[in-house]
C-alpha positions as MATLAB code, in Angstrom:
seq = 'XXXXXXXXXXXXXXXXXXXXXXXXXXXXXXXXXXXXXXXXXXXXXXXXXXXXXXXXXXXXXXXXXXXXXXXXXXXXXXXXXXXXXXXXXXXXXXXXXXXXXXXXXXXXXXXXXXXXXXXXXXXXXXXXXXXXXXXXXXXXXXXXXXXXXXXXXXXXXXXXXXXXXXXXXXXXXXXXXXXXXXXXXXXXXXXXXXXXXXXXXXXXXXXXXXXXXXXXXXXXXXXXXXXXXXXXXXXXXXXXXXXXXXXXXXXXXXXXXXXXXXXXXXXXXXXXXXXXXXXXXXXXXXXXXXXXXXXXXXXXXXXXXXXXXXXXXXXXXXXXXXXXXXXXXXXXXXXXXXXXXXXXXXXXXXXXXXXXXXXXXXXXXXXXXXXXXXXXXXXXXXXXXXXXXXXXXXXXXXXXXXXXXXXXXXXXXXXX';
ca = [
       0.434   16.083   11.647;
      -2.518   17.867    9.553;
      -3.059   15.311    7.257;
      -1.832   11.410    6.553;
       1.031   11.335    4.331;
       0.159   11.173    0.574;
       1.760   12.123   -2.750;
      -0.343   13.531   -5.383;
      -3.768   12.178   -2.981;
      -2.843    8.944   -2.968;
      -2.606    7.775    0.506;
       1.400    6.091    0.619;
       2.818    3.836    3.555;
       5.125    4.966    6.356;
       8.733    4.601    6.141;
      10.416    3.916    8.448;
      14.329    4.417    9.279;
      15.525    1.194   10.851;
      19.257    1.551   10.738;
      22.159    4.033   10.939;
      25.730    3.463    9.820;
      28.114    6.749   10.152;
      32.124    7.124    9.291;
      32.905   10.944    9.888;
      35.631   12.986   11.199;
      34.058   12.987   14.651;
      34.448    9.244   14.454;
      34.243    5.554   13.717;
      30.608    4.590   13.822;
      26.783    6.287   14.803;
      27.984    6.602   18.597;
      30.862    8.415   18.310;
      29.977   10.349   15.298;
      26.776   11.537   17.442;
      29.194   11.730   20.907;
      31.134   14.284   18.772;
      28.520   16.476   17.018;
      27.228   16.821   19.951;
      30.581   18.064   21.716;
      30.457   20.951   19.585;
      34.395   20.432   19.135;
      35.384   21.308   15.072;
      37.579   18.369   14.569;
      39.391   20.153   11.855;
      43.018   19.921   10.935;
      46.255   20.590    9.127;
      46.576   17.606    6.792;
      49.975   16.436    5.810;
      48.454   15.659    2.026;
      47.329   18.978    1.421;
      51.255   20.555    2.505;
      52.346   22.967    0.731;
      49.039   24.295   -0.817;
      46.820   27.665   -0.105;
      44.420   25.692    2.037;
      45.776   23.053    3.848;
      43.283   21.980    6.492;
      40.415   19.092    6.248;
      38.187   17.209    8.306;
      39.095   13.684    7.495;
      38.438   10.798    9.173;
      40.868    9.751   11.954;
      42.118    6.395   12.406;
      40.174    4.825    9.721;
      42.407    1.855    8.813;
      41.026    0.221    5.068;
      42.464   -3.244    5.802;
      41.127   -3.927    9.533;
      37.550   -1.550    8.565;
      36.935   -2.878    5.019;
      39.599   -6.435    4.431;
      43.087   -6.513    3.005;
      42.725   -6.771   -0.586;
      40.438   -3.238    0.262;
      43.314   -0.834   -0.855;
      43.764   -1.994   -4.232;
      39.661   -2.649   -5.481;
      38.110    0.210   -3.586;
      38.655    4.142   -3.653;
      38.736    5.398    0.020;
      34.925    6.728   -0.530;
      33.938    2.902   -1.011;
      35.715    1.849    1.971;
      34.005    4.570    3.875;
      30.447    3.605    2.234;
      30.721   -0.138    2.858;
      32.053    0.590    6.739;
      28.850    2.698    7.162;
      27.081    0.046    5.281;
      28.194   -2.646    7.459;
      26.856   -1.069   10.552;
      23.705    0.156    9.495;
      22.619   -3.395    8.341;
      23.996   -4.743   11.855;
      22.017   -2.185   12.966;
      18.678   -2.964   11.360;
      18.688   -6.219   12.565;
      18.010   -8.253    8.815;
      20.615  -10.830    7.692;
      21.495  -10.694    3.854;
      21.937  -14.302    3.707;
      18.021  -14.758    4.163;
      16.479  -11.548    2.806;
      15.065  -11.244   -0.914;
      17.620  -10.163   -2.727;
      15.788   -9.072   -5.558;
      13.637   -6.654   -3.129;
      16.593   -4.985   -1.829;
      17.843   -1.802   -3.296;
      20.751    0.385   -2.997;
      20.734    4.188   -3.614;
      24.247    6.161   -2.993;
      24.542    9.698   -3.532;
      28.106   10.776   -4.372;
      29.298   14.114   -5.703;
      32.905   13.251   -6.898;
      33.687    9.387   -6.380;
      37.134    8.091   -7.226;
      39.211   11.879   -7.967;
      41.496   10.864   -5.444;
      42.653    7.421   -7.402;
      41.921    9.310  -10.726;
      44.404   12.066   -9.149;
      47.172    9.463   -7.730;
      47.044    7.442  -10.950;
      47.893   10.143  -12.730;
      51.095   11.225  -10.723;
      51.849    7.317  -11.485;
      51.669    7.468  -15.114;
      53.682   10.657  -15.518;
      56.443    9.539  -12.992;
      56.401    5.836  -14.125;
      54.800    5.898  -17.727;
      51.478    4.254  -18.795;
      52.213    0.293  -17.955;
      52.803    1.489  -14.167;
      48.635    2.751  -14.257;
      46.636    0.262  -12.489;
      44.505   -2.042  -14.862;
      41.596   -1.597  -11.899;
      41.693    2.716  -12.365;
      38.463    2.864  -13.739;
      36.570    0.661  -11.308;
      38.290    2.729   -8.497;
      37.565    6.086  -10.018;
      33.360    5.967  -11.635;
      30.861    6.776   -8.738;
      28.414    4.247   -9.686;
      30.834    1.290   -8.200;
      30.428    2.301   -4.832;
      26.626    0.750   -5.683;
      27.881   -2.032   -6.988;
      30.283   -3.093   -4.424;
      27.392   -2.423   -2.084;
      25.064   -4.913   -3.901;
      27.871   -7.567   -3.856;
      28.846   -7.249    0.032;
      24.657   -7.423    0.533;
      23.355   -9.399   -2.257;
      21.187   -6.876   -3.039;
      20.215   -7.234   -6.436;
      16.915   -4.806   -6.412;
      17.378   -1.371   -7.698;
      21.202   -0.338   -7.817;
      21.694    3.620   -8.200;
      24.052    6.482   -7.689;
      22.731    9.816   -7.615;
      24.718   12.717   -7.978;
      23.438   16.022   -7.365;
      26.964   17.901   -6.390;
      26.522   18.271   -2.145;
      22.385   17.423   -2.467;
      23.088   13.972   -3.708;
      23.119   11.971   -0.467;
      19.460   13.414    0.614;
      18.665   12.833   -3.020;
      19.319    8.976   -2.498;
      17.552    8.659    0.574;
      14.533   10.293   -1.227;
      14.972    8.509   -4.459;
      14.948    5.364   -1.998;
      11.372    6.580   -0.721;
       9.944    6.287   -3.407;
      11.412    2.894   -4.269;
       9.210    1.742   -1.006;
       6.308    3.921   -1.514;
       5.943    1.981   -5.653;
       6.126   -1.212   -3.766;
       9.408   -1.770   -6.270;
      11.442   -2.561   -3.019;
      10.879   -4.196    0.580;
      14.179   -2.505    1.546;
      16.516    0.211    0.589;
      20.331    0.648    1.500;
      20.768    4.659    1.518;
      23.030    7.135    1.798;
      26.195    8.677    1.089;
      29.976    8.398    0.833;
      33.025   11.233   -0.627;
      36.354   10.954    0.488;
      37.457   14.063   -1.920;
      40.084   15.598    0.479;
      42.761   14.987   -2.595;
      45.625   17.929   -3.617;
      43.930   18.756   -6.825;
      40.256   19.222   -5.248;
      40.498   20.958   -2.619;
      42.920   23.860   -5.019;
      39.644   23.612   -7.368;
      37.684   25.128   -4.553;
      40.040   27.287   -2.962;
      40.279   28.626   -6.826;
      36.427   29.080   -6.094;
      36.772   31.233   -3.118;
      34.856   28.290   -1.432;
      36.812   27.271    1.000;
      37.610   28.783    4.757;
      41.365   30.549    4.859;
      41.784   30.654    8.358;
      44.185   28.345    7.921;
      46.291   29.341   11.011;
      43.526   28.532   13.136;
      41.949   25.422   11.843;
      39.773   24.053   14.690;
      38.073   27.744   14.352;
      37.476   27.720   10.490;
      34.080   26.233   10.001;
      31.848   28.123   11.663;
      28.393   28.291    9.892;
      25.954   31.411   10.546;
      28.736   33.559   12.332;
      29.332   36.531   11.418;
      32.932   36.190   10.969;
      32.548   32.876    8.629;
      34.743   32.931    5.440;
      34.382   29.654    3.715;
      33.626   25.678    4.488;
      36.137   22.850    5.173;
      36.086   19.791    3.196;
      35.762   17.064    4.795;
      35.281   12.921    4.321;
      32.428   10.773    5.214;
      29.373    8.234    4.805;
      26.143    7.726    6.094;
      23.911    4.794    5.519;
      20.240    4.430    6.722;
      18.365    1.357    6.253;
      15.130    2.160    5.045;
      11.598   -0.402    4.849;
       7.666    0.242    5.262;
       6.985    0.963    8.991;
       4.400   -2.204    8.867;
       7.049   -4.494    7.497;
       9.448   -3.507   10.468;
       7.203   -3.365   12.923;
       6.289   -7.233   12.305;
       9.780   -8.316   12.431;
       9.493   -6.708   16.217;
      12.863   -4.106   14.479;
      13.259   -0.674   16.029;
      11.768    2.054   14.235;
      14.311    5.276   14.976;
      12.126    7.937   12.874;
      10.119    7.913    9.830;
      10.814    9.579    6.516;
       7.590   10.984    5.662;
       8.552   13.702    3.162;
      10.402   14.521    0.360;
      11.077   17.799   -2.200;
      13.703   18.151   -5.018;
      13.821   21.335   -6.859;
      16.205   23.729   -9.000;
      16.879   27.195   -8.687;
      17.846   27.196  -12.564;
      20.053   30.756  -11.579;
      23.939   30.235  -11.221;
      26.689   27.078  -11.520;
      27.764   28.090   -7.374;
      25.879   30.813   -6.355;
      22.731   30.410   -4.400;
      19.811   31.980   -5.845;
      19.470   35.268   -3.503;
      15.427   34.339   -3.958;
      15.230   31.378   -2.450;
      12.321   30.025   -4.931;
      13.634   26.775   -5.861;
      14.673   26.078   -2.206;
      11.358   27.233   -0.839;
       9.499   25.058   -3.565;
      11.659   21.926   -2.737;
      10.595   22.652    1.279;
       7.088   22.890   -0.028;
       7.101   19.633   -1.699;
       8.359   17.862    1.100;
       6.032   19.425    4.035;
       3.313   18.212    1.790;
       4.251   14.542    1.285;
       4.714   14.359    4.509;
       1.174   15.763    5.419;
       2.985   18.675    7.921;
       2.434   22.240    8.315;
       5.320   25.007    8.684;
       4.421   25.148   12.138;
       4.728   21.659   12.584;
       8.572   21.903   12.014;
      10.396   21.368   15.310;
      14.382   21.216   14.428;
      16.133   22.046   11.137;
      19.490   20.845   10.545;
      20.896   22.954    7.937;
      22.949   23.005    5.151;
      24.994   25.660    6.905;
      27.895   25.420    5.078;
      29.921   28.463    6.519;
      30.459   30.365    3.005;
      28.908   33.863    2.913;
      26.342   33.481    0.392;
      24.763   30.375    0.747;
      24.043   30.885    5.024;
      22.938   33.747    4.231;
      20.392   32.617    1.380;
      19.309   29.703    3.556;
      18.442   31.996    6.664;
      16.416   34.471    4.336;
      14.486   30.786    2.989;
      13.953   28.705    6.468;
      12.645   32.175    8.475;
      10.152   32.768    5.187;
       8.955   29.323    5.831;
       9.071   28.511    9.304;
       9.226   31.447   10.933;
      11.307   31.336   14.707;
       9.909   27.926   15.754;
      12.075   25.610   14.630;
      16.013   24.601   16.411;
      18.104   25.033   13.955;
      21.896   24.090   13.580;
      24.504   22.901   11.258;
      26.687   20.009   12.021;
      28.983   21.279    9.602;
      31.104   23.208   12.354;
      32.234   19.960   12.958;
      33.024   17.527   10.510;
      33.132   19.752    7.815;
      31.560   19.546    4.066;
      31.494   16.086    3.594;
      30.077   17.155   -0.188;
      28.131   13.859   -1.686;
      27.751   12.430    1.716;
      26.636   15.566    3.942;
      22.928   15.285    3.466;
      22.867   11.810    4.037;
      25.260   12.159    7.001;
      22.465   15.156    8.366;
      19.714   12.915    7.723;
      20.988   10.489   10.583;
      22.287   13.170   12.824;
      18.397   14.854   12.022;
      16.969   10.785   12.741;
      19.189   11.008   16.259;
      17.720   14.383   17.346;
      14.348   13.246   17.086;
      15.174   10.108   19.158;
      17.548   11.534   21.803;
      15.724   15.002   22.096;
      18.921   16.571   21.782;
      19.931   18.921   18.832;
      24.162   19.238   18.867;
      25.191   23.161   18.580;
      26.915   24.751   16.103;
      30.358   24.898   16.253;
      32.491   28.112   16.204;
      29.339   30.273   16.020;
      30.116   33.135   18.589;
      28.799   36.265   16.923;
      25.825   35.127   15.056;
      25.156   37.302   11.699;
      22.867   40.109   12.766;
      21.615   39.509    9.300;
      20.262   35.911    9.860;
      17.046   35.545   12.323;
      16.929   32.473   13.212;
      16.932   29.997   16.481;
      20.124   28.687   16.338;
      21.590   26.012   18.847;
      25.228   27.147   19.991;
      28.031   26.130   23.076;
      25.734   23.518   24.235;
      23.373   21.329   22.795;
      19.970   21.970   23.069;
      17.083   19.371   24.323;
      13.544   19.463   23.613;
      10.797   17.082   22.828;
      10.570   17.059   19.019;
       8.064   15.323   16.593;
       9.327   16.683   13.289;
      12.464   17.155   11.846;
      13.862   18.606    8.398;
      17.005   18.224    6.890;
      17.730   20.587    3.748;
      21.123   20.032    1.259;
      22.134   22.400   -1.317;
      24.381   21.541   -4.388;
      26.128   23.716   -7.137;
      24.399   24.135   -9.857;
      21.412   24.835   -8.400;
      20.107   21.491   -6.959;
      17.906   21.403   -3.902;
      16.893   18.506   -1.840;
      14.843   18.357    1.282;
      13.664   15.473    3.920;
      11.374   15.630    6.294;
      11.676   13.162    9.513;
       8.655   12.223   12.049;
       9.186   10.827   15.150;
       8.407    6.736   15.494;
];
């Protein structure tokens, strides 16, 4: 690194990532989510909810049972991105190696990022009152369908009662909590921070809002080939479901305890590009500001930058835009790829599921290719992992999210 880490000169601690929880499409759990990233396999699908409509295809999350994951009485308190959440939860505090039941609650926070929450009980509640009138509407709609419970419940399960937040910057806000949580530690306001991510938004009426976008991929008749960020032939994104939970603390802290440190978040930007309500801005200035910002916390130089995993999303515009931005700032060092290809756009959750697939490169070596990409866009220039995955000793790693409306986020990852 060129310098230590500080934020506006003041020197700040290390962070340190000390647990991973991950429900995708690729799988139950870090290991197989990782197993199947890695693959390079687009898990996509037709999806029997979606029948009937323009787009019918999702990456959703396969054999994920809310009663044996989450407990019984799951399916009537929690929307299905809460059950996700707290199942990522679960193992990334298992995973960290602190027990609730002893740790301070009151230094314990929890920051979520979640782009749409509950539209899927919002949606089915609806259908209920229309077919069945209003006394048929359950009396617990409004705890399934505001974002903000998925923080809550997580407080409960954890007795965390620190800091409880949900951020929602459209598909920025899970890399918005884990930076929000970053700060938490760097103020001293929390010993430990449960962050992340969680949308389960593959619902009839969503996914026709962003196929009335243009968003969305319409190679429906070939579904496992729809997602394919950076290739020249790409036409849209999939949605997809997910969550991804990392367990964040001051390196010193964990160290003590004798925990594992995976990686360290050492940097942080947020910025806006202030331009359009979808569309990228074709300038790149509040992107490049936000990768500024976060290079600079984290005391690293452009040429520093080892592996990139990229918002990718596989729409025209915004690859393109991203390219034009990461090849302004880093040049052709850095591996870049998009996990995307594979478990689709998880929306609220994607940048907090990339931020553990970014923590796993840096401790397995190994950055997972880019599904589907076959003819890469003569137009972007960039290094970018695809077939096979790629392994190389890396010491820094950033992971960049991108939400309508303009909202940037960017972390930066060391290696422990």
């Amino acid at each position: 690194m060129t310098v230590a880490p500080a934020v506006n000169g003041r020197a700040v601690p290390p962070i340190a990532v000390t647990g991973l929880g991950l429900v995708t499409a690729a799988g139950i759990g870090t290991q197989a989510s990782w197993q199947g990233v890695c693959a390079g396999t687009s898990v996509c699908r037709r999806d029997p909810v979606l029948a009937g409509l323009p787009v019918d295809i999702s990456c959703t999350v396969p054999g994920f049972d809310p009663a044996r994951h989450v407990g019984r009485r799951s399916r009537l308190v929690h929307d299905r991105f809460v059950q996700l959440t707290i199942t990522a939860a679960r193992e990334a505090v298992s995973d960290c190696g602190l027990d609730p039941l002893t740790w301070d609650g009151g230094r314990v926070g929890v920051v979520i990022g979640c782009g749409v929450g509950g539209a899927s009980s919002g949606e089915g509640q609806l259908r209920t009152m229309l077919d069945k009138g209003p006394q048929a509407v359950s009396a617990l709609l409004i705890p399934l369908l505001v974002p903000n419970m998925v923080a809550g419940h997580l407080a409960m399960e954890f007795r965390a009662t620190g800091p409880n937040l949900v951020t929602s910057t459209a598909c920025a806000s899970g890399a918005t909590a884990i930076g929000t949580a970053l700060h938490l530690l760097r103020d001293g306001i929390c010993d430990v921070v449960i962050a992340g991510g969680g949308e389960a938004a593959v619902s009839p009426l969503i996914v026709t809002g962003f196929t009335r976008m243009g968003a969305l991929s319409r190679r429906t008749h070939d579904p496992s080939a729809a997602s394919r960020p950076f290739d020249a032939d790409r036409d849209g994104f999939v949605t997809g479901e997910g969550a991804g939970i990392l367990i964040l603390e001051r390196e010193a802290d964990a160290r003590a305890r004798g925990a594992t440190v995976r990686a360290r978040v050492a940097g942080y930007g947020a910025s806006a590009d202030a331009h359009h309500i979808t569309a990228p801005d074709p300038a790149g200035t509040g992107v490049r500001q936000a990768m500024l910002t976060a290079l600079a916390q984290a005391g690293v130089a452009p040429d520093e930058v080892d592996h990139v995993n990229a918002h990718g999303t596989s729409t025209p515009l915004n690859d393109a835009a991203e390219a034009r931005v990461l090849r302004s700032v880093f040049g052709d060092r850095p591996v870049v790829t998009s996990t995307k290809g594979v478990v689709g756009h998880t929306l609220g959750a994607a940048g907090a599921i990339e931020a553990a697939f970014s923590v796993l490169a840096l401790q397995t070596s190994t950055v997972p290719p880019t599904a589907n990409l076959e003819k890469q866009d003569p137009e972007i220039d960039l290094d970018i992992v695809a077939g096979h995955p790629r392994h190389k000793n890396m010491q820094v790693a950033v992971s960049d999210s991108f939400g309508f409306g303009g909202q940037n986020a960017v972390l930066v990852f060391t290696a422990a």
